[in-house]
Coordinates of C-alpha atoms in Angstrom, one line a residue:
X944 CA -10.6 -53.4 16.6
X945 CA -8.5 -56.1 16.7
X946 CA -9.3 -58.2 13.5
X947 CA -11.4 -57.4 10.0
X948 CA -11.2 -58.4 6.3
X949 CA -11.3 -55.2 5.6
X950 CA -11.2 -51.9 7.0
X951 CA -13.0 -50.2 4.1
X952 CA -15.5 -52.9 4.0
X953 CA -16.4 -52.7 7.9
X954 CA -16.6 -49.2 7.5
X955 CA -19.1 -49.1 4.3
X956 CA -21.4 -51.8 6.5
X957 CA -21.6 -49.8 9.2
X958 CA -22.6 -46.9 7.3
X959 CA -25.5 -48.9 5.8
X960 CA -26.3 -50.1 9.3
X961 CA -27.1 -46.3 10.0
X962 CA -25.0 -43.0 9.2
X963 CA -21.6 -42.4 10.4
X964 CA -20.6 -38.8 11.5
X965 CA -18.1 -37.1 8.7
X966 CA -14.6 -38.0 9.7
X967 CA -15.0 -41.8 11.9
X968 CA -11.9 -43.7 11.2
X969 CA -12.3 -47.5 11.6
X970 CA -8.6 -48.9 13.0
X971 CA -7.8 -52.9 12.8
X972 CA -4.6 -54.9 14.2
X973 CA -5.0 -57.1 11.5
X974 CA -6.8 -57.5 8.0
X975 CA -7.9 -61.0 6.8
X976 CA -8.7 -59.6 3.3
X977 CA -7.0 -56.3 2.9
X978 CA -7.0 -55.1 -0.5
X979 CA -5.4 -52.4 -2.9
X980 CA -5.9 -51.3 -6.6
X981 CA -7.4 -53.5 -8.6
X982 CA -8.3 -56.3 -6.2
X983 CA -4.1 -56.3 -5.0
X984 CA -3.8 -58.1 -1.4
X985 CA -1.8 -56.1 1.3
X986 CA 0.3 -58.2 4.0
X987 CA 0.6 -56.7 7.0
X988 CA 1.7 -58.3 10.2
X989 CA -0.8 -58.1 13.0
X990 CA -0.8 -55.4 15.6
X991 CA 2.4 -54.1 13.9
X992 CA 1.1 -51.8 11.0
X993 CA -1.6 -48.8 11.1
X994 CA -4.4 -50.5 8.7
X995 CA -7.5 -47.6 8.6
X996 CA -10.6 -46.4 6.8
X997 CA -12.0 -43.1 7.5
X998 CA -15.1 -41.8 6.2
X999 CA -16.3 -38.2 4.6
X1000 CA -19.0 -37.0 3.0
X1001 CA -17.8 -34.6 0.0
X1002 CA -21.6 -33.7 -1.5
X1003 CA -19.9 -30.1 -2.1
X1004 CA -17.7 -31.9 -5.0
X1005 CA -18.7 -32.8 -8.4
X1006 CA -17.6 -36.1 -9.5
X1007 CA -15.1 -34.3 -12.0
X1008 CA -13.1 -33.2 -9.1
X1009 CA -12.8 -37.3 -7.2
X1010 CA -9.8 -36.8 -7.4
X1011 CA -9.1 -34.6 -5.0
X1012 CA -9.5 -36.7 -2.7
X1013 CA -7.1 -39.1 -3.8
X1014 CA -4.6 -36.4 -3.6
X1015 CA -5.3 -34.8 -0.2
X1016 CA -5.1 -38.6 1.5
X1017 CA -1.9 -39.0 -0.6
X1018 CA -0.2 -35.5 0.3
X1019 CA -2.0 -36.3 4.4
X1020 CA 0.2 -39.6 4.3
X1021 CA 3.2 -38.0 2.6
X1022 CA 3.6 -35.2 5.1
X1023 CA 3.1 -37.7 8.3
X1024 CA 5.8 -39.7 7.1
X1025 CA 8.3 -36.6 6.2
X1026 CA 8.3 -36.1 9.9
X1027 CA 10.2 -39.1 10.5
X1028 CA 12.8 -39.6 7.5
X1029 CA 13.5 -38.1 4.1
X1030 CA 12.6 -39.7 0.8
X1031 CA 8.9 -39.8 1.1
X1032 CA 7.1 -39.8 -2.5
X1033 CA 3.7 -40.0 -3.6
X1034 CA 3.4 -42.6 -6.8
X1035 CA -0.3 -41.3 -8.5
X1036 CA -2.5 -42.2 -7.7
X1037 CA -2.6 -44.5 -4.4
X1038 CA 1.0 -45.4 -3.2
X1039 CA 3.9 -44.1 -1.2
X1040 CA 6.9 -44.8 -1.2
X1041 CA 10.6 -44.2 0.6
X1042 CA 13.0 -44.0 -2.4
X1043 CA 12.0 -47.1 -4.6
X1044 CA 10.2 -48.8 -1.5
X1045 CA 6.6 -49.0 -0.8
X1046 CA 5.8 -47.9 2.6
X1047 CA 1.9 -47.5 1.8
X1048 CA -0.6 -48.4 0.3
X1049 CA -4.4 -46.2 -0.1
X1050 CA -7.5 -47.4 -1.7
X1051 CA -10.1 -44.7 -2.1
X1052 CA -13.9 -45.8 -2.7
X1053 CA -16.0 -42.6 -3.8
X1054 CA -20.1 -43.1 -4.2
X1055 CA -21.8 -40.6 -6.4
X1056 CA -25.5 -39.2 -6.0
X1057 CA -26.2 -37.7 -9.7
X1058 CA -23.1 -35.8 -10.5
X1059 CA -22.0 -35.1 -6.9
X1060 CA -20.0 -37.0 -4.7
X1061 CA -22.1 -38.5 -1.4
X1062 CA -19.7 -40.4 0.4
X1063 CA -16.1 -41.3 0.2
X1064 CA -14.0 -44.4 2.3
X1065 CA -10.5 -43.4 2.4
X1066 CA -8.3 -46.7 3.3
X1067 CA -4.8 -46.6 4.0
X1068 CA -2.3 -49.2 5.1
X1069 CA 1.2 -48.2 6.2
X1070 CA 4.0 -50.3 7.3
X1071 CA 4.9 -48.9 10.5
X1072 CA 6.6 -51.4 13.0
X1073 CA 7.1 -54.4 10.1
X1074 CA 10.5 -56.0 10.8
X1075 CA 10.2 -58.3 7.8
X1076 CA 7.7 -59.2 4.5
X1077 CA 7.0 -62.5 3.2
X1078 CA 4.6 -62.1 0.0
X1079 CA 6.1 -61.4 -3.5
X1080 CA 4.8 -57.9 -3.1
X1081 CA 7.6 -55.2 -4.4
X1082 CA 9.9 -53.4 -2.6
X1083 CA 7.8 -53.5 0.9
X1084 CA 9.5 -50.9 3.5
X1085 CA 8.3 -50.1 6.9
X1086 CA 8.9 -47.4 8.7
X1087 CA 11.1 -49.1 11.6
X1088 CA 13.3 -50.5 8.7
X1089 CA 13.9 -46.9 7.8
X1090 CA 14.3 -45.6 10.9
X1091 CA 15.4 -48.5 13.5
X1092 CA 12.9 -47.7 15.8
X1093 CA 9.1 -48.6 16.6
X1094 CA 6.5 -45.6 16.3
X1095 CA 3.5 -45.2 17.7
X1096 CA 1.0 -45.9 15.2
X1097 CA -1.5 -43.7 17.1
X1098 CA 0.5 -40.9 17.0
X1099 CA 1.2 -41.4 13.1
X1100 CA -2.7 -41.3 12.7
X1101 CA -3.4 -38.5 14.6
X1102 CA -0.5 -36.7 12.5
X1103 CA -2.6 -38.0 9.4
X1104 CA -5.8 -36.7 10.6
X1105 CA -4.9 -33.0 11.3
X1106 CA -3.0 -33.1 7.8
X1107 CA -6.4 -34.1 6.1
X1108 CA -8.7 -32.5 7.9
X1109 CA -7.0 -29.3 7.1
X1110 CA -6.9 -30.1 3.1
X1111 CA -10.6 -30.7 3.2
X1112 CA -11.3 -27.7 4.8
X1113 CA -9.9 -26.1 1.3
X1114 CA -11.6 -28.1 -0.9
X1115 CA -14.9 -27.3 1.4
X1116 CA -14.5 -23.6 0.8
X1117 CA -12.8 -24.1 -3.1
X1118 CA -9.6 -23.4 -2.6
X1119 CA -8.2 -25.7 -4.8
X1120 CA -5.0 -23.7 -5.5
X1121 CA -3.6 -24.0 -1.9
X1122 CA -3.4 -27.7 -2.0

């Protein structure tokens, strides 16, 4: 998709327009309104960063354990980026960062049916092919500033995907230690 507000907000309309399948990520060039934590705006340049929302349905979880999710998307992100440069870290609960830089950003939306998760959008930005930021945002970093080189941002989802589909598939059969 080339332009949205929001990733996360596309994402949740077209699940009320009818159900998505577990696992359909929602990709945009651009965000008119992307948001973080706490109603926090994200710049991105268009076409130059990988701005998505994916969608699972956790039912299996009790709301006591949320935050598992959280952490798999956050570890997912964290072991994309290690393939590319050292000094990846995950700031609890939503941010990454490269040394004191933020290289991205995740805001997680769960909905609970009774004490049981239903649904969960996971939305992550990360500055992939930035050259320069403009908004009083701290420490912004993209990943061609690290590296001086462009990456495919297809190829870094993809990486992500694999990564998170294989954490879920503990926490689907409980094994919460191996995360």
């Amino acid at each position: 998709m080339d332009e949205t507000n929001s990733t996360n907000s596309l994402i949740r309309q077209m699940m009320s327009d009818g159900m998505m399948p577990e696992g359909s990520v929602v990709v945009a060039n651009f965000q008119t309104a992307g948001r973080g934590q706490v109603g926090n705006v994200w710049e991105s340049e268009a076409g130059k960063n990988l701005l998505f929302s994916m969608v699972i349905y956790p039912s299996f979880m009790s709301a006591n354990r949320q935050f598992l999710i959280s952490q798999i998307a956050a570890l997912s992100v964290k072991e994309t980026l290690d393939q590319y440069t050292d000094g990846i870290s995950v700031k609890w609960p939503n941010d990454i960062y490269w040394r004191d830089k933020k290289i991205c950003g995740m805001l997680i939306e769960n909905d609970l049916s009774g004490h049981d998760l239903s649904d969960s959008i996971i939305g992550v930005g990360i500055n992939v092919n930035q050259e320069a930021f403009h908004s009083d945002a701290p420490n912004p970093v993209s990943l061609l500033q690290i590296i001086d080189r462009e990456v495919d941002c297809d190829e870094i989802l993809e990486s992500f995907r694999r990564r998170f589909y294989n954490y879920y598939l503990l926490l689907l059969n409980e094994e919460y230690d191996e995360i």
